[in-house]
C-alpha cells in the first residue's frame, strides 16, 4: 500500500493521504503541488472570474486585472492554537490580518479570462442559506488566458510544479510589447532590486517577482531576448534594451509571482475522516477563508467568521481528488464526524455557530437556536447536491460528537448539550435537563426532515458521549464519560455504583428511545476512566477503547494482553452489560488518546490513537516501515484479546476530534492537522508536496487488517488510464486472499475471471465493480472495490473542407471545447483568425487520443464584369462574369448564367456566391444612338416634314441654324423638334447639333426649306 500527501481544501489547503500496509510501502514520489484556477459560478462576488491558491494567499482574476490576497502566517498560527484550545467550543474573536494588492492591466480592453486544460476533479459550494449562491460541479483548470488583452497580445496564467503562479505575455508578430502596463495598487512599496527583480512590500509579507525572462523561437530553438522591468510610479512596463524581432512571436515570462513568501496557500485544520463501500477516502476539516478583498491595502477579518466545512473525496489509493465541497455559513463551522450510507451519500455532523448555515427545504429545523448548534447534512455521492441539511439544538451550547446510520437508513446523532429546551420528544426516556451538561441522543429519518425521537441522557454532573452504534434490532448503544453520581443505570449491570472522580458509562436504549434496555458505569475503584472509541458486534457485545488516569488501575483479565502500570485498556462487555468478557491493557506508563476502533467479522479489534511516547512503550509487532517510533500508534488484537496481531507507530501530528474510522476490513482512515514539510510520500499520489507553511490536512489510510486472524480478503485492481472508444481494457487484479471474483463493468456486462478483458464500445464514465469473494472460512468475508474507467469520444473534425476569404479575415473554429489544440501556425487556441489563403491544419487532443483536421482557405476574387461602357450605335452588349466555376451566379436580370446580353442602357449587377462568401459587382451600360438629320422641310401645315426633326433627339441637345450667308437664324439649348422655319424664305440652310450623349457629340449638316 502507499503513503500519499495531496493539496485540497478551501482552494489552498494541503491534504495528505497516507495508505500504509503491514507489508511495507513504496517511496517513489509522484508529481504534485499543482495550482488550479477555480471558476466562479455564483459562489463568490461577481467581480471574480477565477480564483487560485498561491503560496502565501490567494489570487483572484477579474476583467481588468489581478488581485493578490496575502495572509499573515503568524495570525494563522495563533488561530490554530485558539481553535485547538476551543475543542469545538466557541472561538475567540481573534483578528486575522491580510493585505490585498490590486494589479490593473493599464490601457487594456476589458476581457473575460477563459479556462484551459480542465482538471478531472471539481468543487461544490453550499455556503449560506441563499440557494442561488450554491454551485455544483464548479470546474478547475490548469491554465487561464486573457485573449487579445492588448492588440496582438494575450496573457496566459498557469502554475509551476511547486504550485506557484507563473504568467506569460504572448506577443504576436507586429504587436507592440510597449503596450503592456501593470499598475500596482495597495502595496506599501514597490522597489526594483539590483538583481532585476521586483519587491512588492505589504503589511503581512514581502513578495518578490523575479526578473522577467523573454524569448523568441527561431527555427525551432528558443532564443533569449534581454528584458527588464521599467518602474514609473506604481506602473511596471517591460523594456528590451537590445530590441527584438518584431516579425516573430515574443514571450515575456516573469517566471514566478511570489517566488519567496511567508505564509501558506491556505489553512485547513484537520478534523475527521471517513470511507465508503468502494474504499474512497473522505477528509473533513475547518477551512480558514478570508474572502474577496473589496479594496486594496491592509485589512483584517476575525477567526470566528472564517471557518467553514471543507470536504474532500479521493480515490481509494489517494491518487486522484474526485471532488472538494465547501459547506457553511457566516460564523464558525467545523465538521466533527462523517459517515456514508450504502448509496455512497456522505452524512456530516457539524458544530456550527452560523445563523445562516445552509439548510434544505422541508428539513426538521431551518433556523439557528442559540449560541451553538449541531447541524446534520447529507451530500450526494458525487458531492454536487445537498440532499438534506438541518439544525439540531436549543438555546444553550450544544456540541455534536458522532453519528451512525441504521440498516434502514435512519440517522442517529449523539452529543452533549447545555440547553434546557433541547427538542426532546414527548415519549423520550428523559425529557428533563439534569445538570451542567447532558448527553443527547437523536434519531432522524434519512432525509433529515423528521426528528423521530430525541432524549436527554445524564445526571447532575457532566455527561459527555464518545460514540454511538445501532444494533440490528434498532436499539442504540452509547458510550462516554460522566461525573454524575446519579447517571441512570439499570439493576444487575456490571458496575451499578459511581466512583469518584469520574467513570465511563455504557447505555443501551430502546429502539424508540423511550427507555433503557441496560446501562452501566465502567471503571476502576480509583482514578477516572475515559472512553475514546467504541464498537459493537452483531451479537450486541460492546467494545471499549479507553484510558484511565491512574496507572494500572484497570487490570487485564487472565489470558488477555497485559502491561504493568498501563493506562490504555480494551474491554469487551456482554450485550446485557452484566458481564465483563475480557479486558486487555497496553503501554506501561504511556498516555494514549484513542481516535478509532472497529471490530471486524472475525472479532479482531482494531484500534488507533495518539501516544505521548515516541519510543516502544506501546507494543510493536509486524510494524510499518519506520514503525518503531512516532506520535501515532495503531494496533490489532485477536478476537479473544489474548494476542497482539499487529502494533506499529507511524508519523502524524494531531487532530481536532476524537472520531476517525476503520472500515469493516480493518483499514484505518485518520485525518491529521499537519504543519510543515517532511511528510513521507509514495506513488501514486495526488500531490507529494505541502504547498502550505500553515496547518493542513493529512489523512492516513492504514491497512492493518492483513495481520489479523481469519481469512482476510482484499479486493484491489490497478488503475486504468482514460482512452477513446472503442476501448479494450485488460484489468490488473491485485486482490489477495481469494481466487474467486465477480466483475461488473458498469455497462451491463459481467465476468468471473481473475484478469478479464472487456471492450467499452461507447464513451462514458464507467464504475467498474470488483468483488473478491470469500473462500468460505467461518468468519471470512468478501471485499469490494470500485474502479472508474473514463472512455472518451475521439475529437470530431469540425473544420469546413474549404473556407473563402471575403470582406476581411475569417475565423477557423476547431470545435471540441475543453480539448487542447496545436495549429500549423503555432497557435494553441480553439479558434484562430486567418487573413491569407492557404492550407491550415490543427491537432485536437483530449489527453487520450487526438484528431487531425484541416481546411483550405481560398480567396474569393471579384467576378470582373468590366468597367462602365458606352455603346455607340450598337443595339446590344454581352456581359460576362469571370469567376470560379464552382461559384453560384445571380444577375440583376434574374439570369444565373456566366453571360447575359443587354439591349438597354442601365446598371447591371452580378452576385457571386461561394460558400458563405458573397461578392457583388456592378457595371453601367449606356447605348448612344447616331443622330441622322432630315435635309428637306415642307412647312405647309399638312403634318408632314413641317419641322426639323432629327431622329433620336436627346434632352439637352443644342441646335444652331444658319442661312447661306452664315447668319444665325435659329438657336435652342434644349431642342424639342419644333423649328418650322418660321420667318425664313425657301432655300438652303446649315445647322449644327451638339449633345455629349450622341455617338458623335457634334454633328453638322444642311437642310432645304421648300415652300
mmCIF file of C-alpha atoms in Angstrom, residues 290-575:
data_model
loop_
_atom_site.group_PDB
_atom_site.id
_atom_site.type_symbol
_atom_site.label_atom_id
_atom_site.label_comp_id
_atom_site.label_asym_id
_atom_site.label_seq_id
_atom_site.Cartn_x
_atom_site.Cartn_y
_atom_site.Cartn_z
ATOM 1 C CA UNK A 290 -10.503 35.285 4.167
ATOM 2 C CA UNK A 291 -12.988 36.204 1.421
ATOM 3 C CA UNK A 292 -12.561 38.532 -1.546
ATOM 4 C CA UNK A 293 -10.893 41.848 -0.638
ATOM 5 C CA UNK A 294 -13.040 44.734 -1.886
ATOM 6 C CA UNK A 295 -10.367 47.450 -1.691
ATOM 7 C CA UNK A 296 -6.571 47.357 -1.986
ATOM 8 C CA UNK A 297 -4.310 47.564 1.047
ATOM 9 C CA UNK A 298 -4.210 46.097 4.552
ATOM 10 C CA UNK A 299 -7.367 44.678 6.139
ATOM 11 C CA UNK A 300 -8.408 42.247 8.848
ATOM 12 C CA UNK A 301 -11.111 39.679 9.461
ATOM 13 C CA UNK A 302 -11.789 37.534 12.531
ATOM 14 C CA UNK A 303 -11.216 33.880 13.352
ATOM 15 C CA UNK A 304 -14.814 33.464 14.431
ATOM 16 C CA UNK A 305 -16.090 34.393 10.957
ATOM 17 C CA UNK A 306 -13.637 32.377 8.870
ATOM 18 C CA UNK A 307 -14.014 28.606 9.447
ATOM 19 C CA UNK A 308 -16.234 26.650 7.092
ATOM 20 C CA UNK A 309 -16.514 22.921 6.482
ATOM 21 C CA UNK A 310 -14.151 21.558 3.853
ATOM 22 C CA UNK A 311 -14.767 18.042 2.497
ATOM 23 C CA UNK A 312 -12.595 16.169 0.001
ATOM 24 C CA UNK A 313 -13.269 12.813 -1.622
ATOM 25 C CA UNK A 314 -10.347 10.856 -3.051
ATOM 26 C CA UNK A 315 -9.904 7.562 -4.820
ATOM 27 C CA UNK A 316 -9.127 4.516 -2.638
ATOM 28 C CA UNK A 317 -5.381 4.783 -3.270
ATOM 29 C CA UNK A 318 -5.340 8.566 -2.875
ATOM 30 C CA UNK A 319 -4.099 9.092 -6.419
ATOM 31 C CA UNK A 320 -6.876 11.445 -7.504
ATOM 32 C CA UNK A 321 -9.176 14.032 -5.979
ATOM 33 C CA UNK A 322 -12.748 13.298 -7.037
ATOM 34 C CA UNK A 323 -14.297 16.437 -5.590
ATOM 35 C CA UNK A 324 -13.982 19.055 -2.886
ATOM 36 C CA UNK A 325 -17.096 20.506 -1.266
ATOM 37 C CA UNK A 326 -17.400 23.572 0.974
ATOM 38 C CA UNK A 327 -20.269 23.911 3.408
ATOM 39 C CA UNK A 328 -21.003 26.601 5.946
ATOM 40 C CA UNK A 329 -22.373 29.984 6.881
ATOM 41 C CA UNK A 330 -21.035 33.274 8.128
ATOM 42 C CA UNK A 331 -19.945 32.018 11.542
ATOM 43 C CA UNK A 332 -17.836 29.224 12.960
ATOM 44 C CA UNK A 333 -18.433 25.838 11.308
ATOM 45 C CA UNK A 334 -16.333 22.712 11.741
ATOM 46 C CA UNK A 335 -17.185 19.132 10.939
ATOM 47 C CA UNK A 336 -16.971 16.676 13.864
ATOM 48 C CA UNK A 337 -17.822 13.318 12.244
ATOM 49 C CA UNK A 338 -18.688 11.803 8.867
ATOM 50 C CA UNK A 339 -20.226 8.535 7.657
ATOM 51 C CA UNK A 340 -21.548 7.183 4.352
ATOM 52 C CA UNK A 341 -24.623 5.097 3.656
ATOM 53 C CA UNK A 342 -24.989 2.164 1.254
ATOM 54 C CA UNK A 343 -25.612 4.551 -1.662
ATOM 55 C CA UNK A 344 -22.363 6.391 -1.019
ATOM 56 C CA UNK A 345 -24.074 9.564 0.236
ATOM 57 C CA UNK A 346 -22.000 11.337 2.872
ATOM 58 C CA UNK A 347 -23.555 12.401 6.180
ATOM 59 C CA UNK A 348 -21.785 15.162 8.079
ATOM 60 C CA UNK A 349 -22.146 16.180 11.677
ATOM 61 C CA UNK A 350 -21.115 19.828 12.079
ATOM 62 C CA UNK A 351 -20.575 22.067 15.051
ATOM 63 C CA UNK A 352 -21.994 25.414 13.891
ATOM 64 C CA UNK A 353 -22.165 28.926 15.229
ATOM 65 C CA UNK A 354 -23.644 30.250 11.977
ATOM 66 C CA UNK A 355 -27.103 31.743 11.815
ATOM 67 C CA UNK A 356 -27.145 31.134 8.059
ATOM 68 C CA UNK A 357 -25.867 27.551 7.865
ATOM 69 C CA UNK A 358 -27.252 26.021 4.639
ATOM 70 C CA UNK A 359 -30.431 24.046 5.223
ATOM 71 C CA UNK A 360 -32.760 22.314 2.760
ATOM 72 C CA UNK A 361 -36.439 22.740 2.099
ATOM 73 C CA UNK A 362 -38.622 20.699 4.450
ATOM 74 C CA UNK A 363 -35.827 19.983 6.929
ATOM 75 C CA UNK A 364 -36.608 19.439 10.617
ATOM 76 C CA UNK A 365 -35.204 22.816 11.753
ATOM 77 C CA UNK A 366 -34.133 25.548 9.334
ATOM 78 C CA UNK A 367 -33.188 28.149 11.983
ATOM 79 C CA UNK A 368 -30.347 28.512 14.440
ATOM 80 C CA UNK A 369 -31.399 28.067 18.048
ATOM 81 C CA UNK A 370 -28.746 29.651 20.231
ATOM 82 C CA UNK A 371 -25.060 30.094 20.811
ATOM 83 C CA UNK A 372 -24.008 26.827 19.220
ATOM 84 C CA UNK A 373 -25.947 24.097 17.418
ATOM 85 C CA UNK A 374 -25.428 20.770 15.789
ATOM 86 C CA UNK A 375 -26.033 20.568 12.045
ATOM 87 C CA UNK A 376 -26.630 17.318 10.207
ATOM 88 C CA UNK A 377 -26.164 17.356 6.421
ATOM 89 C CA UNK A 378 -26.398 14.794 3.649
ATOM 90 C CA UNK A 379 -24.327 15.156 0.456
ATOM 91 C CA UNK A 380 -24.955 13.112 -2.666
ATOM 92 C CA UNK A 381 -22.325 10.524 -3.592
ATOM 93 C CA UNK A 382 -20.813 12.875 -6.176
ATOM 94 C CA UNK A 383 -20.897 15.835 -3.786
ATOM 95 C CA UNK A 384 -22.953 18.002 -6.135
ATOM 96 C CA UNK A 385 -26.272 18.030 -4.263
ATOM 97 C CA UNK A 386 -27.177 18.867 -0.693
ATOM 98 C CA UNK A 387 -29.878 16.228 -0.221
ATOM 99 C CA UNK A 388 -30.717 17.258 3.312
ATOM 100 C CA UNK A 389 -29.469 19.634 5.998
ATOM 101 C CA UNK A 390 -30.933 20.688 9.335
ATOM 102 C CA UNK A 391 -30.103 22.348 12.614
ATOM 103 C CA UNK A 392 -30.487 20.495 15.921
ATOM 104 C CA UNK A 393 -30.197 22.313 19.233
ATOM 105 C CA UNK A 394 -31.568 24.503 21.974
ATOM 106 C CA UNK A 395 -30.808 27.952 23.313
ATOM 107 C CA UNK A 396 -27.657 26.838 25.147
ATOM 108 C CA UNK A 397 -24.358 25.437 23.994
ATOM 109 C CA UNK A 398 -24.807 22.176 22.062
ATOM 110 C CA UNK A 399 -21.856 20.149 20.810
ATOM 111 C CA UNK A 400 -22.254 17.193 18.408
ATOM 112 C CA UNK A 401 -19.886 14.221 18.768
ATOM 113 C CA UNK A 402 -20.726 11.270 16.482
ATOM 114 C CA UNK A 403 -23.356 9.718 14.262
ATOM 115 C CA UNK A 404 -24.388 6.306 12.952
ATOM 116 C CA UNK A 405 -26.727 5.072 10.220
ATOM 117 C CA UNK A 406 -29.074 2.115 10.617
ATOM 118 C CA UNK A 407 -29.705 -0.561 8.037
ATOM 119 C CA UNK A 408 -32.982 1.215 7.238
ATOM 120 C CA UNK A 409 -31.152 4.485 6.562
ATOM 121 C CA UNK A 410 -32.183 6.367 9.698
ATOM 122 C CA UNK A 411 -29.566 8.750 11.088
ATOM 123 C CA UNK A 412 -28.602 8.663 14.771
ATOM 124 C CA UNK A 413 -26.732 11.538 16.407
ATOM 125 C CA UNK A 414 -25.112 11.823 19.807
ATOM 126 C CA UNK A 415 -23.626 14.856 21.509
ATOM 127 C CA UNK A 416 -23.628 16.976 24.628
ATOM 128 C CA UNK A 417 -25.942 19.856 25.476
ATOM 129 C CA UNK A 418 -26.297 22.673 27.974
ATOM 130 C CA UNK A 419 -29.788 23.538 26.669
ATOM 131 C CA UNK A 420 -32.753 23.074 28.953
ATOM 132 C CA UNK A 421 -35.026 23.394 25.914
ATOM 133 C CA UNK A 422 -33.332 20.865 23.665
ATOM 134 C CA UNK A 423 -36.018 19.405 21.302
ATOM 135 C CA UNK A 424 -36.599 16.096 23.106
ATOM 136 C CA UNK A 425 -39.639 14.070 22.056
ATOM 137 C CA UNK A 426 -42.783 13.683 24.151
ATOM 138 C CA UNK A 427 -42.134 9.977 24.786
ATOM 139 C CA UNK A 428 -38.394 10.320 25.370
ATOM 140 C CA UNK A 429 -36.692 8.338 28.109
ATOM 141 C CA UNK A 430 -35.659 11.642 29.733
ATOM 142 C CA UNK A 431 -37.317 14.935 28.950
ATOM 143 C CA UNK A 432 -35.621 16.960 31.694
ATOM 144 C CA UNK A 433 -32.209 18.577 31.594
ATOM 145 C CA UNK A 434 -30.352 17.144 34.577
ATOM 146 C CA UNK A 435 -27.169 19.075 35.224
ATOM 147 C CA UNK A 436 -24.265 21.078 33.923
ATOM 148 C CA UNK A 437 -24.182 19.144 30.694
ATOM 149 C CA UNK A 438 -26.199 16.158 29.460
ATOM 150 C CA UNK A 439 -25.766 13.745 26.598
ATOM 151 C CA UNK A 440 -28.428 13.927 23.902
ATOM 152 C CA UNK A 441 -29.354 11.064 21.573
ATOM 153 C CA UNK A 442 -31.496 11.725 18.491
ATOM 154 C CA UNK A 443 -32.842 9.763 15.532
ATOM 155 C CA UNK A 444 -33.755 11.346 12.170
ATOM 156 C CA UNK A 445 -35.228 9.877 9.052
ATOM 157 C CA UNK A 446 -32.882 9.562 6.079
ATOM 158 C CA UNK A 447 -33.902 12.891 4.507
ATOM 159 C CA UNK A 448 -33.425 14.805 7.791
ATOM 160 C CA UNK A 449 -36.960 16.137 7.544
ATOM 161 C CA UNK A 450 -38.274 14.413 10.664
ATOM 162 C CA UNK A 451 -36.869 14.072 14.166
ATOM 163 C CA UNK A 452 -38.273 10.638 15.028
ATOM 164 C CA UNK A 453 -37.193 10.772 18.660
ATOM 165 C CA UNK A 454 -34.746 12.581 20.908
ATOM 166 C CA UNK A 455 -33.838 12.173 24.549
ATOM 167 C CA UNK A 456 -31.567 13.522 27.233
ATOM 168 C CA UNK A 457 -29.229 11.043 28.905
ATOM 169 C CA UNK A 458 -27.360 12.017 32.053
ATOM 170 C CA UNK A 459 -27.297 13.062 35.680
ATOM 171 C CA UNK A 460 -26.455 16.082 37.757
ATOM 172 C CA UNK A 461 -22.806 16.188 36.682
ATOM 173 C CA UNK A 462 -21.194 16.464 33.291
ATOM 174 C CA UNK A 463 -22.021 13.697 30.797
ATOM 175 C CA UNK A 464 -20.001 13.547 27.574
ATOM 176 C CA UNK A 465 -20.545 10.869 24.932
ATOM 177 C CA UNK A 466 -17.723 9.317 22.898
ATOM 178 C CA UNK A 467 -19.609 7.245 20.338
ATOM 179 C CA UNK A 468 -22.864 5.707 19.180
ATOM 180 C CA UNK A 469 -23.718 2.387 17.499
ATOM 181 C CA UNK A 470 -27.009 0.997 16.225
ATOM 182 C CA UNK A 471 -27.733 -2.694 16.756
ATOM 183 C CA UNK A 472 -29.530 -4.869 14.241
ATOM 184 C CA UNK A 473 -32.761 -4.704 16.261
ATOM 185 C CA UNK A 474 -32.701 -0.885 16.206
ATOM 186 C CA UNK A 475 -31.513 -0.437 19.769
ATOM 187 C CA UNK A 476 -28.961 2.321 20.382
ATOM 188 C CA UNK A 477 -25.709 1.867 22.277
ATOM 189 C CA UNK A 478 -23.979 4.984 23.601
ATOM 190 C CA UNK A 479 -20.691 5.119 25.489
ATOM 191 C CA UNK A 480 -18.941 8.045 27.090
ATOM 192 C CA UNK A 481 -17.713 9.637 30.292
ATOM 193 C CA UNK A 482 -19.557 11.075 33.269
ATOM 194 C CA UNK A 483 -19.061 12.821 36.594
ATOM 195 C CA UNK A 484 -22.711 12.215 37.539
ATOM 196 C CA UNK A 485 -23.198 10.042 40.615
ATOM 197 C CA UNK A 486 -26.849 9.710 39.604
ATOM 198 C CA UNK A 487 -26.310 8.731 35.970
ATOM 199 C CA UNK A 488 -29.189 6.386 35.036
ATOM 200 C CA UNK A 489 -28.129 2.729 35.402
ATOM 201 C CA UNK A 490 -30.170 -0.466 35.431
ATOM 202 C CA UNK A 491 -30.208 -3.236 38.032
ATOM 203 C CA UNK A 492 -27.814 -6.150 37.803
ATOM 204 C CA UNK A 493 -25.293 -4.473 35.489
ATOM 205 C CA UNK A 494 -21.533 -4.810 35.762
ATOM 206 C CA UNK A 495 -20.954 -1.558 37.731
ATOM 207 C CA UNK A 496 -24.103 -0.005 39.187
ATOM 208 C CA UNK A 497 -22.294 2.437 41.523
ATOM 209 C CA UNK A 498 -20.429 5.651 40.693
ATOM 210 C CA UNK A 499 -16.829 6.020 41.932
ATOM 211 C CA UNK A 500 -15.261 9.464 42.029
ATOM 212 C CA UNK A 501 -13.666 11.367 40.334
ATOM 213 C CA UNK A 502 -15.241 10.031 37.132
ATOM 214 C CA UNK A 503 -16.491 6.933 35.349
ATOM 215 C CA UNK A 504 -17.104 5.717 31.870
ATOM 216 C CA UNK A 505 -20.675 4.780 31.000
ATOM 217 C CA UNK A 506 -22.323 2.437 28.523
ATOM 218 C CA UNK A 507 -26.054 2.743 27.835
ATOM 219 C CA UNK A 508 -28.347 0.669 25.668
ATOM 220 C CA UNK A 509 -31.563 2.479 24.661
ATOM 221 C CA UNK A 510 -34.754 1.016 23.289
ATOM 222 C CA UNK A 511 -35.296 1.275 19.554
ATOM 223 C CA UNK A 512 -37.913 4.019 20.051
ATOM 224 C CA UNK A 513 -35.842 5.973 22.595
ATOM 225 C CA UNK A 514 -38.462 5.658 25.310
ATOM 226 C CA UNK A 515 -36.417 3.748 27.874
ATOM 227 C CA UNK A 516 -33.288 1.901 28.883
ATOM 228 C CA UNK A 517 -32.540 -1.704 27.991
ATOM 229 C CA UNK A 518 -29.374 -1.640 30.101
ATOM 230 C CA UNK A 519 -26.990 0.995 31.431
ATOM 231 C CA UNK A 520 -23.827 0.711 33.484
ATOM 232 C CA UNK A 521 -20.830 2.582 34.756
ATOM 233 C CA UNK A 522 -17.435 1.212 33.827
ATOM 234 C CA UNK A 523 -14.114 1.858 35.530
ATOM 235 C CA UNK A 524 -11.811 1.183 38.433
ATOM 236 C CA UNK A 525 -12.159 1.952 42.122
ATOM 237 C CA UNK A 526 -9.552 4.693 41.813
ATOM 238 C CA UNK A 527 -8.931 7.294 39.124
ATOM 239 C CA UNK A 528 -11.182 8.387 36.298
ATOM 240 C CA UNK A 529 -11.834 6.473 33.085
ATOM 241 C CA UNK A 530 -12.338 7.977 29.657
ATOM 242 C CA UNK A 531 -13.818 6.160 26.691
ATOM 243 C CA UNK A 532 -12.313 7.393 23.432
ATOM 244 C CA UNK A 533 -13.891 4.968 20.936
ATOM 245 C CA UNK A 534 -16.408 2.139 20.979
ATOM 246 C CA UNK A 535 -17.965 -0.517 18.749
ATOM 247 C CA UNK A 536 -20.417 -3.414 18.840
ATOM 248 C CA UNK A 537 -20.551 -6.797 17.156
ATOM 249 C CA UNK A 538 -23.575 -8.491 15.535
ATOM 250 C CA UNK A 539 -24.438 -10.179 18.862
ATOM 251 C CA UNK A 540 -24.661 -6.786 20.588
ATOM 252 C CA UNK A 541 -21.470 -7.171 22.640
ATOM 253 C CA UNK A 542 -19.871 -3.797 23.370
ATOM 254 C CA UNK A 543 -16.180 -2.993 22.882
ATOM 255 C CA UNK A 544 -14.496 -0.029 24.564
ATOM 256 C CA UNK A 545 -11.142 1.616 23.885
ATOM 257 C CA UNK A 546 -10.206 3.992 26.649
ATOM 258 C CA UNK A 547 -7.730 5.223 29.231
ATOM 259 C CA UNK A 548 -7.526 5.707 32.970
ATOM 260 C CA UNK A 549 -5.894 8.487 34.940
ATOM 261 C CA UNK A 550 -4.335 6.056 37.408
ATOM 262 C CA UNK A 551 -1.565 3.816 36.132
ATOM 263 C CA UNK A 552 -2.557 0.159 36.322
ATOM 264 C CA UNK A 553 -5.971 0.750 37.926
ATOM 265 C CA UNK A 554 -7.681 -1.201 35.121
ATOM 266 C CA UNK A 555 -6.397 -4.769 35.288
ATOM 267 C CA UNK A 556 -6.227 -7.174 32.370
ATOM 268 C CA UNK A 557 -8.313 -10.336 32.675
ATOM 269 C CA UNK A 558 -6.443 -13.647 32.785
ATOM 270 C CA UNK A 559 -5.184 -14.749 29.373
ATOM 271 C CA UNK A 560 -5.513 -11.289 27.813
ATOM 272 C CA UNK A 561 -2.755 -8.992 26.608
ATOM 273 C CA UNK A 562 -1.474 -7.078 29.609
ATOM 274 C CA UNK A 563 1.093 -4.448 30.527
ATOM 275 C CA UNK A 564 2.114 -3.352 34.021
ATOM 276 C CA UNK A 565 1.159 0.175 35.039
ATOM 277 C CA UNK A 566 -0.863 0.556 31.852
ATOM 278 C CA UNK A 567 -3.231 3.419 31.117
ATOM 279 C CA UNK A 568 -4.820 2.057 27.939
ATOM 280 C CA UNK A 569 -7.477 -0.658 28.014
ATOM 281 C CA UNK A 570 -9.573 -2.610 25.507
ATOM 282 C CA UNK A 571 -12.710 -4.061 27.100
ATOM 283 C CA UNK A 572 -15.460 -6.327 25.815
ATOM 284 C CA UNK A 573 -18.806 -6.290 27.644
ATOM 285 C CA UNK A 574 -21.682 -8.682 27.139
ATOM 286 C CA UNK A 575 -24.684 -7.274 25.329
#
